[in-house]
XYZ file of C-alpha atoms in Angstrom:
695
model
C 89.973 76.344 77.320
C 87.249 74.705 75.940
C 84.554 76.556 74.172
C 81.842 76.211 76.747
C 83.581 78.532 79.072
C 82.288 81.958 79.575
C 80.484 84.548 81.609
C 82.079 84.422 85.096
C 78.839 85.481 86.625
C 78.781 87.221 90.478
C 76.035 84.964 92.344
C 76.756 83.889 95.782
C 75.060 82.913 98.836
C 75.388 87.099 99.820
C 76.447 88.518 96.899
C 80.115 87.297 96.768
C 81.539 86.510 93.745
C 81.520 82.987 91.893
C 82.126 82.202 88.805
C 79.761 80.720 86.124
C 80.043 79.248 82.769
C 78.054 79.956 79.651
C 77.429 76.975 77.091
C 76.135 79.146 74.388
C 78.331 78.550 71.933
C 78.550 74.391 72.442
C 74.874 74.366 72.809
C 73.897 76.422 69.786
C 75.757 73.879 67.528
C 73.743 71.206 68.815
C 70.379 73.109 68.345
C 68.449 72.439 65.244
C 67.294 75.673 63.545
C 64.252 76.044 61.801
C 63.561 78.383 58.669
C 60.369 79.117 56.966
C 60.513 76.412 53.793
C 60.400 77.785 50.413
C 57.685 75.417 49.056
C 55.354 77.033 51.880
C 55.091 79.995 51.710
C 54.238 82.395 54.816
C 51.938 85.502 54.968
C 51.801 86.371 58.416
C 55.613 86.930 58.745
C 56.984 89.388 56.248
C 60.502 89.933 55.395
C 62.386 93.165 56.369
C 62.829 93.987 52.736
C 59.750 93.658 51.730
C 58.041 95.683 54.271
C 57.640 99.567 54.947
C 56.189 98.808 58.585
C 57.308 101.273 60.797
C 59.883 99.829 63.502
C 58.235 99.393 67.059
C 59.773 97.967 70.378
C 60.509 94.557 70.039
C 57.931 92.271 71.807
C 59.107 89.194 73.862
C 56.853 86.807 75.363
C 57.979 84.297 77.829
C 56.120 81.376 77.723
C 56.265 79.024 80.993
C 56.157 74.967 80.541
C 53.689 73.649 82.143
C 54.971 71.359 85.145
C 58.194 72.783 85.004
C 57.368 75.064 88.000
C 56.953 71.840 90.067
C 60.809 72.294 90.482
C 60.454 75.714 92.560
C 58.532 76.960 95.454
C 55.393 79.892 94.600
C 58.062 82.318 95.908
C 61.021 80.851 93.504
C 58.535 80.967 90.450
C 57.475 84.641 91.408
C 61.481 85.630 91.763
C 62.359 84.093 88.141
C 59.277 85.416 86.442
C 60.549 89.062 88.190
C 63.825 88.622 86.592
C 62.764 87.639 83.434
C 59.964 90.587 83.057
C 63.339 92.884 83.728
C 65.109 91.444 80.882
C 62.488 91.536 78.657
C 61.699 95.119 79.593
C 65.622 96.010 78.704
C 65.365 94.257 75.559
C 62.081 96.004 74.637
C 63.815 99.297 75.194
C 67.000 98.359 73.892
C 65.606 96.762 70.319
C 62.966 97.610 67.924
C 61.464 95.380 64.384
C 59.297 95.833 61.698
C 55.935 93.931 63.181
C 54.186 91.323 61.018
C 50.528 91.102 61.303
C 48.623 88.455 63.059
C 50.014 86.275 65.991
C 53.439 84.668 65.729
C 53.577 81.081 64.308
C 56.352 79.177 64.273
C 57.598 76.784 61.258
C 57.801 73.066 61.043
C 60.884 71.318 59.842
C 60.024 70.040 56.706
C 62.729 67.188 56.846
C 60.939 66.151 59.633
C 57.267 65.676 58.731
C 57.812 64.897 55.263
C 59.470 61.487 54.274
C 59.533 62.776 50.319
C 58.839 65.334 48.068
C 57.163 65.538 45.018
C 60.542 66.197 42.779
C 59.055 66.351 38.814
C 58.418 69.673 37.709
C 55.512 68.768 35.393
C 53.475 67.141 38.375
C 50.714 69.777 39.712
C 52.219 69.068 42.857
C 55.432 69.722 42.360
C 57.727 70.308 45.510
C 55.083 69.661 47.859
C 55.755 66.935 50.249
C 54.109 63.415 49.104
C 54.161 61.125 52.293
C 54.081 62.147 55.776
C 56.831 60.360 58.010
C 54.650 58.294 60.552
C 57.341 58.995 63.567
C 56.602 62.735 63.441
C 55.370 63.597 66.518
C 55.972 67.606 66.721
C 58.905 70.064 67.118
C 61.272 70.275 69.562
C 63.883 73.219 70.786
C 66.517 72.774 73.252
C 64.601 69.703 74.162
C 60.861 71.497 74.890
C 58.256 70.191 72.828
C 56.645 72.986 71.275
C 53.028 73.541 71.431
C 50.864 72.468 68.461
C 48.882 75.578 68.891
C 51.974 77.601 68.252
C 53.070 75.711 64.665
C 52.015 76.019 61.667
C 49.940 73.359 60.069
C 51.431 70.864 56.964
C 49.354 68.870 54.515
C 50.516 65.595 52.143
C 49.409 65.818 48.674
C 49.123 62.965 46.251
C 50.991 62.990 43.199
C 48.120 64.316 40.732
C 45.154 64.919 42.884
C 43.984 68.308 43.577
C 43.034 67.711 47.572
C 45.366 66.790 50.232
C 45.595 63.320 51.558
C 46.663 64.937 55.033
C 46.087 68.012 56.491
C 47.260 69.529 60.284
C 45.443 73.073 60.509
C 47.146 76.009 61.728
C 47.572 76.679 65.235
C 46.193 79.568 66.661
C 49.979 81.579 67.381
C 51.110 83.310 70.167
C 49.559 86.972 69.853
C 51.518 90.341 70.062
C 54.845 88.537 69.825
C 58.403 89.402 68.023
C 60.240 86.985 69.642
C 58.731 83.577 71.695
C 61.373 82.784 74.529
C 60.343 79.070 76.262
C 61.494 79.362 79.562
C 62.631 76.344 81.169
C 63.764 75.069 84.527
C 65.695 71.648 85.290
C 68.424 70.167 86.348
C 69.622 68.700 83.121
C 72.836 67.271 82.451
C 74.609 70.201 81.318
C 73.782 71.344 84.834
C 75.045 68.373 86.426
C 78.341 68.281 84.499
C 78.901 71.961 85.150
C 77.911 73.120 88.616
C 78.711 76.646 88.381
C 76.064 76.638 85.328
C 73.336 79.415 86.124
C 71.529 79.111 82.954
C 71.976 78.841 78.895
C 70.041 79.568 75.742
C 69.848 79.310 72.077
C 67.316 80.056 69.371
C 65.945 77.255 67.381
C 63.501 79.429 64.894
C 64.617 81.888 61.979
C 62.017 84.310 59.815
C 62.651 84.780 56.295
C 65.433 87.479 57.097
C 67.235 84.911 59.185
C 66.162 86.983 62.155
C 65.538 84.844 65.347
C 61.780 84.369 66.113
C 61.937 81.583 69.070
C 64.789 80.409 71.514
C 64.641 78.639 74.757
C 66.380 79.637 78.138
C 67.209 76.828 80.826
C 67.668 77.903 84.218
C 69.538 75.394 86.416
C 67.307 75.273 89.678
C 70.422 75.518 92.308
C 70.931 78.948 92.265
C 67.113 80.005 92.151
C 67.004 78.586 95.940
C 65.549 80.871 98.688
C 68.742 82.315 100.145
C 71.033 81.941 97.136
C 68.735 83.560 94.881
C 70.427 87.089 93.769
C 67.764 89.055 91.309
C 70.538 91.131 89.450
C 72.650 88.258 89.156
C 69.901 86.181 87.624
C 69.162 89.246 85.351
C 72.585 89.890 84.501
C 72.954 86.099 83.296
C 69.509 86.121 81.592
C 70.370 89.499 79.650
C 73.574 87.997 78.659
C 72.182 84.902 77.083
C 69.219 86.798 75.572
C 71.481 88.880 73.822
C 72.565 85.697 72.029
C 69.708 84.244 71.372
C 68.853 87.218 69.708
C 71.766 87.523 67.374
C 74.910 87.893 69.021
C 75.968 84.361 68.114
C 78.828 82.858 65.965
C 76.500 80.761 63.705
C 74.506 83.671 62.644
C 77.217 86.376 61.684
C 77.089 85.104 58.158
C 73.259 85.765 58.004
C 73.882 89.104 59.218
C 72.106 91.839 56.558
C 73.022 95.265 55.505
C 70.146 97.465 55.583
C 71.805 100.944 55.320
C 69.803 101.714 52.377
C 66.626 100.633 53.226
C 64.745 103.906 54.499
C 65.550 105.244 50.890
C 63.671 102.420 48.763
C 66.443 99.771 48.353
C 66.158 96.278 49.695
C 68.471 94.783 52.424
C 71.386 92.882 51.238
C 73.615 90.192 52.306
C 76.973 91.109 54.228
C 79.851 90.139 52.188
C 82.118 89.140 55.216
C 81.210 90.100 59.022
C 84.483 88.835 60.860
C 87.834 88.857 59.436
C 91.397 88.780 61.047
C 93.833 91.396 61.642
C 97.434 91.873 60.902
C 98.266 90.410 64.714
C 96.087 87.391 64.302
C 93.268 88.667 66.031
C 89.518 87.896 64.755
C 87.643 90.987 64.749
C 84.154 92.163 63.809
C 84.482 94.459 60.691
C 80.680 96.010 60.174
C 80.235 99.560 59.584
C 78.780 100.776 62.907
C 81.043 98.438 65.087
C 84.482 99.734 63.301
C 83.077 103.210 63.993
C 82.125 103.141 67.820
C 85.399 100.664 68.399
C 87.209 103.704 66.794
C 85.548 106.605 68.670
C 86.065 104.497 72.094
C 89.865 104.074 71.736
C 90.375 107.547 70.013
C 91.739 106.611 66.529
C 90.350 105.179 63.021
C 87.981 102.965 62.738
C 88.712 99.330 63.863
C 87.106 96.290 64.224
C 85.813 94.978 67.546
C 87.929 91.912 68.398
C 86.162 88.424 69.525
C 87.290 86.364 72.134
C 90.655 84.075 70.943
C 90.326 81.397 73.698
C 86.830 79.896 72.271
C 87.169 78.282 68.556
C 86.255 77.953 65.956
C 84.614 81.398 66.151
C 83.146 83.041 69.488
C 80.270 84.517 70.358
C 81.701 87.140 72.910
C 84.278 90.210 72.977
C 87.839 89.656 73.674
C 87.954 90.232 77.527
C 91.226 92.677 77.147
C 89.567 94.806 74.923
C 86.165 94.771 76.364
C 86.345 94.593 80.391
C 82.880 95.731 81.654
C 80.711 94.753 78.580
C 78.089 92.517 79.237
C 79.181 90.475 76.086
C 82.636 89.557 77.453
C 83.427 85.625 78.042
C 84.283 86.883 81.674
C 81.719 88.991 83.287
C 82.308 91.568 86.151
C 79.859 91.486 89.008
C 76.705 93.376 88.545
C 77.298 96.898 89.472
C 80.451 96.869 87.188
C 78.846 95.340 83.776
C 77.329 97.279 81.345
C 75.245 97.269 78.077
C 77.976 99.029 76.168
C 77.694 101.063 72.830
C 79.824 98.807 70.938
C 77.265 95.843 71.787
C 74.723 98.202 70.660
C 76.566 98.674 67.413
C 76.636 95.093 66.897
C 72.846 94.642 66.837
C 72.486 97.567 64.541
C 74.986 96.132 61.868
C 72.785 93.132 62.155
C 70.126 94.369 60.073
C 66.897 93.122 61.766
C 66.758 95.955 64.746
C 66.582 99.296 65.172
C 68.557 100.208 68.487
C 67.715 102.861 70.961
C 71.306 103.456 71.460
C 70.789 106.033 73.952
C 70.022 103.454 76.588
C 74.210 102.301 76.558
C 76.149 102.481 79.710
C 79.269 104.920 79.678
C 81.821 102.308 79.207
C 85.338 103.224 80.354
C 87.683 100.349 79.891
C 90.349 101.365 77.179
C 88.638 104.744 76.338
C 91.205 106.951 74.280
C 94.080 104.596 75.197
C 94.280 104.206 71.197
C 94.110 101.592 68.566
C 97.064 99.161 69.807
C 95.127 99.065 73.463
C 94.564 95.239 74.782
C 97.521 93.615 72.647
C 99.133 91.105 74.646
C 102.294 93.136 73.560
C 101.234 96.335 75.053
C 99.044 95.291 77.940
C 102.539 95.473 80.086
C 102.604 99.261 79.643
C 99.725 100.048 82.039
C 98.157 102.986 80.734
C 96.149 103.284 84.070
C 94.260 99.972 82.836
C 96.425 96.876 83.042
C 98.497 96.513 85.858
C 101.794 94.687 87.153
C 102.383 94.623 90.776
C 100.913 91.391 91.727
C 101.760 91.993 95.682
C 99.553 94.715 96.683
C 96.255 95.308 96.656
C 94.992 98.213 94.030
C 91.814 99.786 92.468
C 89.433 98.258 89.595
C 89.355 100.841 86.833
C 86.119 102.118 87.393
C 87.385 103.145 91.405
C 84.102 101.608 93.222
C 85.991 98.696 94.275
C 89.302 97.659 95.576
C 91.024 94.780 93.706
C 93.782 92.330 93.159
C 96.299 92.650 89.923
C 95.642 89.154 88.576
C 94.894 87.372 84.948
C 92.759 84.367 83.814
C 93.032 81.952 80.849
C 91.097 85.030 78.889
C 93.315 87.680 79.272
C 96.389 85.662 77.666
C 98.912 86.835 80.397
C 97.730 90.650 80.649
C 96.700 91.164 84.280
C 94.253 93.552 85.633
C 92.622 94.747 89.155
C 89.811 92.422 89.724
C 87.440 93.316 92.548
C 87.967 91.435 95.876
C 85.979 88.844 96.720
C 85.022 90.649 99.803
C 85.266 93.470 101.696
C 86.435 95.821 99.019
C 83.271 97.817 98.044
C 84.194 101.167 98.832
C 80.546 102.147 98.153
C 79.061 99.999 100.453
C 78.899 101.251 104.163
C 81.098 98.849 106.367
C 82.761 98.181 110.248
C 85.602 97.057 108.583
C 87.212 100.416 107.595
C 90.733 101.348 107.965
C 92.654 103.810 109.887
C 92.123 106.439 107.380
C 89.576 104.950 105.119
C 85.740 105.600 104.744
C 83.052 103.267 103.172
C 80.179 105.085 102.187
C 78.191 105.196 98.846
C 80.168 108.616 98.046
C 83.452 106.912 98.575
C 85.701 105.726 95.902
C 89.196 103.656 95.639
C 92.203 105.691 95.629
C 96.200 104.577 95.009
C 97.520 105.792 98.369
C 99.702 105.286 100.767
C 99.010 107.929 103.498
C 100.107 107.330 107.134
C 100.069 109.008 110.179
C 103.542 107.658 111.552
C 107.055 107.985 109.760
C 106.750 104.056 109.061
C 106.976 103.924 105.138
C 103.867 102.345 103.644
C 103.283 100.690 100.266
C 100.590 102.145 97.699
C 97.449 100.466 97.990
C 93.849 100.921 97.007
C 91.932 102.719 100.046
C 88.598 103.933 100.374
C 87.820 107.729 100.978
C 85.276 109.950 100.335
C 84.846 112.031 97.128
C 82.129 114.788 95.918
C 82.142 116.003 92.110
C 82.624 119.652 91.289
C 82.468 119.471 87.514
C 83.527 116.773 84.621
C 86.963 115.151 85.892
C 87.372 117.615 88.566
C 86.022 116.610 92.311
C 87.732 116.804 95.668
C 88.664 114.181 98.512
C 88.160 113.437 102.226
C 90.164 110.916 104.207
C 89.443 109.984 107.805
C 89.898 112.927 110.292
C 90.813 115.228 107.599
C 88.831 118.461 105.414
C 87.781 118.263 102.286
C 90.648 118.989 99.689
C 90.700 119.497 95.890
C 91.985 116.605 94.555
C 93.667 117.988 90.878
C 92.803 114.692 88.180
C 96.400 113.183 87.479
C 98.290 114.708 90.738
C 99.612 113.021 93.707
C 98.349 115.381 96.760
C 99.257 115.535 100.401
C 96.691 115.632 103.553
C 97.482 117.401 106.504
C 98.420 115.276 109.248
C 99.608 112.526 107.089
C 102.707 111.180 105.480
C 102.989 110.149 102.415
C 100.258 110.603 99.521
C 97.213 110.133 97.635
C 97.081 109.740 93.824
C 93.895 111.765 92.258
C 92.625 109.654 89.003
C 92.497 111.318 85.847
C 89.462 110.440 83.407
C 87.544 107.651 85.584
C 85.791 109.952 88.360
C 82.781 112.562 88.187
C 81.806 111.758 84.433
C 78.200 111.018 84.748
C 79.080 107.455 85.839
C 75.855 105.644 87.531
C 76.274 104.574 91.316
C 75.558 100.872 92.139
C 72.462 99.952 92.085
C 72.209 97.545 94.868
C 69.796 98.405 97.705
C 71.064 99.826 100.764
C 71.466 98.939 103.407
C 73.242 95.410 101.707
C 76.104 93.708 102.987
C 78.518 91.624 101.162
C 79.254 88.142 102.659
C 82.531 85.985 102.353
C 81.931 82.287 101.601
C 79.842 80.570 104.271
C 80.586 76.974 103.556
C 80.771 75.660 107.172
C 79.204 78.485 109.902
C 77.707 76.351 112.350
C 78.710 75.141 115.942
C 79.099 72.070 117.584
C 76.366 71.620 120.322
C 76.180 74.074 122.986
C 77.899 76.782 121.351
C 75.779 79.306 119.908
C 76.251 83.117 118.497
C 74.334 86.471 118.882
C 72.272 87.026 115.620
C 71.520 90.531 115.133
C 68.904 91.533 111.953
C 68.558 94.636 109.777
C 65.583 95.266 107.635
C 65.168 97.392 105.084
C 61.893 98.629 105.399
C 60.882 99.041 108.617
C 57.700 97.987 110.083
C 55.558 97.469 113.403
C 55.778 93.952 114.221
C 53.789 91.905 116.140
C 54.895 89.085 118.142
C 53.762 86.380 115.808
C 55.718 88.054 113.302
C 58.853 88.327 115.090
C 58.678 84.690 115.070
C 57.746 83.879 112.111
C 60.997 86.137 110.411
C 63.163 84.574 113.087
C 62.159 81.051 111.946
C 62.838 82.449 108.340
C 66.147 83.642 109.208
C 67.760 80.815 111.035
C 66.253 78.536 107.940
C 68.448 80.833 105.764
C 71.636 80.299 108.024
C 70.827 76.764 107.704
C 70.690 76.526 104.019
C 73.968 78.486 103.447
C 75.810 76.257 105.877
C 74.341 72.783 104.460
C 73.021 71.781 107.795
C 69.974 70.569 108.653
C 67.619 73.297 110.141
C 66.640 71.020 113.139
C 70.199 71.663 114.421
C 69.638 75.086 115.309
C 66.791 76.635 117.873
C 66.653 80.145 119.067
C 67.697 80.682 122.911
C 65.865 83.676 123.251
C 62.938 85.343 121.769
C 63.903 88.473 119.489
C 64.318 91.841 121.258
C 62.968 95.169 119.760
C 66.256 95.483 118.023
C 65.624 91.920 116.608
C 68.628 90.344 118.267
C 68.431 86.704 119.341
C 70.868 84.174 120.418
C 71.334 81.247 118.142
C 71.816 77.768 119.586
C 73.284 74.665 117.979
C 72.157 71.099 119.368
C 69.961 68.395 118.083
C 66.137 67.758 118.606
C 63.945 64.879 118.448
C 63.606 65.576 114.726
C 67.359 65.193 113.919
C 68.629 61.785 112.260
C 70.140 60.117 115.086
C 73.769 59.753 115.555
C 74.456 63.069 113.341
C 75.243 66.331 113.897
C 77.741 69.094 112.721
C 81.248 69.829 113.570
C 82.292 73.593 113.269
C 82.840 76.655 115.255
C 81.593 79.935 114.349
C 84.993 81.043 115.291
C 85.583 81.833 111.602
C 82.349 83.884 110.717
C 82.286 86.345 113.285
C 80.972 89.927 112.158
C 79.926 88.536 108.514
C 77.072 89.361 107.027
C 74.218 87.314 105.139
C 71.842 89.230 103.081
C 69.021 87.668 101.234
C 65.881 88.825 99.707
C 62.470 87.848 101.941
C 59.799 88.140 100.171
C 57.668 88.689 103.659
C 59.849 91.185 105.076
C 62.110 93.105 102.363
C 66.006 92.913 102.272
C 67.001 91.120 105.127
C 70.811 91.576 106.755
C 71.785 88.995 109.199
C 75.315 89.698 111.237
C 76.816 86.759 113.428
C 78.220 88.011 116.398
C 79.520 87.189 119.878
C 79.850 83.408 120.129
C 79.045 82.054 123.283
C 78.426 78.427 125.161
C 75.201 76.802 126.387
C 76.748 76.701 129.788
C 78.014 80.550 130.166
C 74.664 81.379 128.907
C 73.440 79.534 131.527
C 75.791 80.917 133.788
C 75.282 84.257 133.067
C 71.618 83.540 133.380
C 72.563 82.048 136.654
C 74.183 85.107 137.646
C 71.468 87.350 136.475
C 68.685 85.401 138.612
C 71.030 85.267 141.259
C 71.153 89.002 141.241
C 67.754 89.129 140.845
C 66.903 87.087 143.683
C 69.057 89.184 145.720
C 67.489 92.209 144.550
C 64.214 90.505 145.509
C 65.099 89.334 148.959
C 66.740 92.672 149.718
C 63.613 94.557 148.666
C 61.394 91.678 150.630
C 63.018 92.787 153.795
C 62.701 96.284 153.183
C 59.245 95.894 152.679
C 58.566 93.498 155.381
C 60.681 96.112 157.811
C 58.544 98.860 156.480
C 55.371 97.238 157.112
C 56.113 96.129 160.771
C 57.596 100.335 161.072
C 54.470 101.135 159.477
C 52.320 98.802 162.207
C 54.331 100.563 165.022
C 53.660 103.820 163.894
C 49.914 103.093 163.605
C 50.143 101.583 167.040
C 51.923 104.947 168.730
C 49.218 106.991 166.626
C 46.467 104.922 168.138
C 47.867 105.453 171.716
C 47.900 109.303 170.860
C 44.588 109.527 169.397
C 43.247 107.744 172.250
C 44.715 109.546 175.346
C 44.107 112.821 173.320
C 40.699 111.780 173.312
C 40.251 110.661 177.181
C 41.978 114.399 177.739
C 38.857 116.013 175.492
C 36.683 114.228 177.832
C 37.933 114.865 180.827
C 38.213 118.251 180.262
C 34.683 118.573 178.719
C 33.530 116.726 182.318
C 35.321 119.030 184.161
C 33.688 122.009 182.577
């Protein structure tokens, strides 16, 4: 597979799994990189080898290009900047550097601004620029024009004179910065040729120690649209790309330095060799911290960490067979299954430029304790609880948060693993489609089981059951309709009232592993490529809002309009084809109808039914209304709605007529009563008068 293929990212219309590619290796090879020229000594940035300044958190300053934001709405710009802030916070928590005094100033490429240099050692201006290239108009970094204020100045000198003939003054620089990140949003040729690209990045400036100090990240705008944007996915791919730009890049391997003796007063030195090929032909990184962490992880002697062998000549990614779940594999898992692992942090330690906060590493489970031969193509068929062979049944992802399919890809070299299902396999996410004995809940995990209440034999598959931790690797389990039961790690247990058994994972649960951080409630959707009905059909739309509020009528109508727009955007149809047949009720349900209006282009109409999309969910982040979950239910036709409305109206009219008749009858009866009462009172009064007269 081409070297441009990398990081399969989870980004979807509603947190579904889609593939993406990472272009770092190919982009970096085409990016000119500028280092400080020896003939222009710098005083504002000093090599680590000559300073004793303390290490402080790395300051990454994003620089948003003027005018680029025109491609995004204000809401999209806000979302993107929020994601970049989250990434720079992770990096600041992870890395520290020996800061230099003053603002950051970038270098100019002497080969670009200077046409010739004085080469006679006897000249007073030896090695100084002697003539300026008149076609020079500044510096670029991955098609970004670097502002003049970010650049060092330069001078042009005569052969023997004491004053320069041309002076471009120093820029003001960027204060409080250790790495300058230019953020660009553009539908570039790379975005167009690779529709699944989310972002790509490269570095373009190095300091005296060869540490990257400036780079560019380019976001393709398609994934930043409202309704498509998923914050955790953008953060994930941005962090992946930033780690490349900060030093985990195959071109920079030869520039890593050894600063292990620095604190004792010795200078940093170049590493003799970072990569080498083992006896199996696998290219690995052999640096001290990486070897130590890899050995500790596998449970054996120190061993190098393998690089992806599908990318040539040298990859900037870990080999997928060995490092599933790492942030720097060529094929990334969904965000809740991808981590900043200790081996990646060890690599940044061995670069020599950074202090590394190793305490922020996540628990890394793939291959843990499996031995130094783990992950080799010849041994992966011996499943050891990580790889799989049975491709016909649903199993469990190795972290047991999700159900998975036993499958392979180009990066696994024929090995098979349980990859999380595209839809509906999240045991930790409450769902309505749970099986007879299954429970989907934040505390549920995937277990291999063939439990059944009948005599029919069931195949062992991945199923979702509740679990609760009692101690490390010690837990209980509960299936639908059962009591809590002890589940000894590694044993097959019986469940009262069920045939078959349930396998208790060993060394996977109750080990301090963090919960998925996706918000609740959030729902995963299947692909909604076509969702809308033909004219005259409709569905019931139910809405769940993460944070409740007291709604005014205006707010309800505003949100309903936003929801219809999101559905239309997901389906790829024009908003004008959809309209609400009813206002939202107290539970925020309403009927959505399809049918053109005067604003729709003449002769155009969608031609799809709702049948395949009932009970599916769309989840998106609304800037005004928090997390919104939309469920599509109960397809109805306009005629049936009208028929039902007619029945309701008819019933109402009938009831009204009955009430009217009763009212009229009552009024007539009341009139008669009043008449009788009047007669009675008149007779009494006459008798009273007669009685008085006779007395």
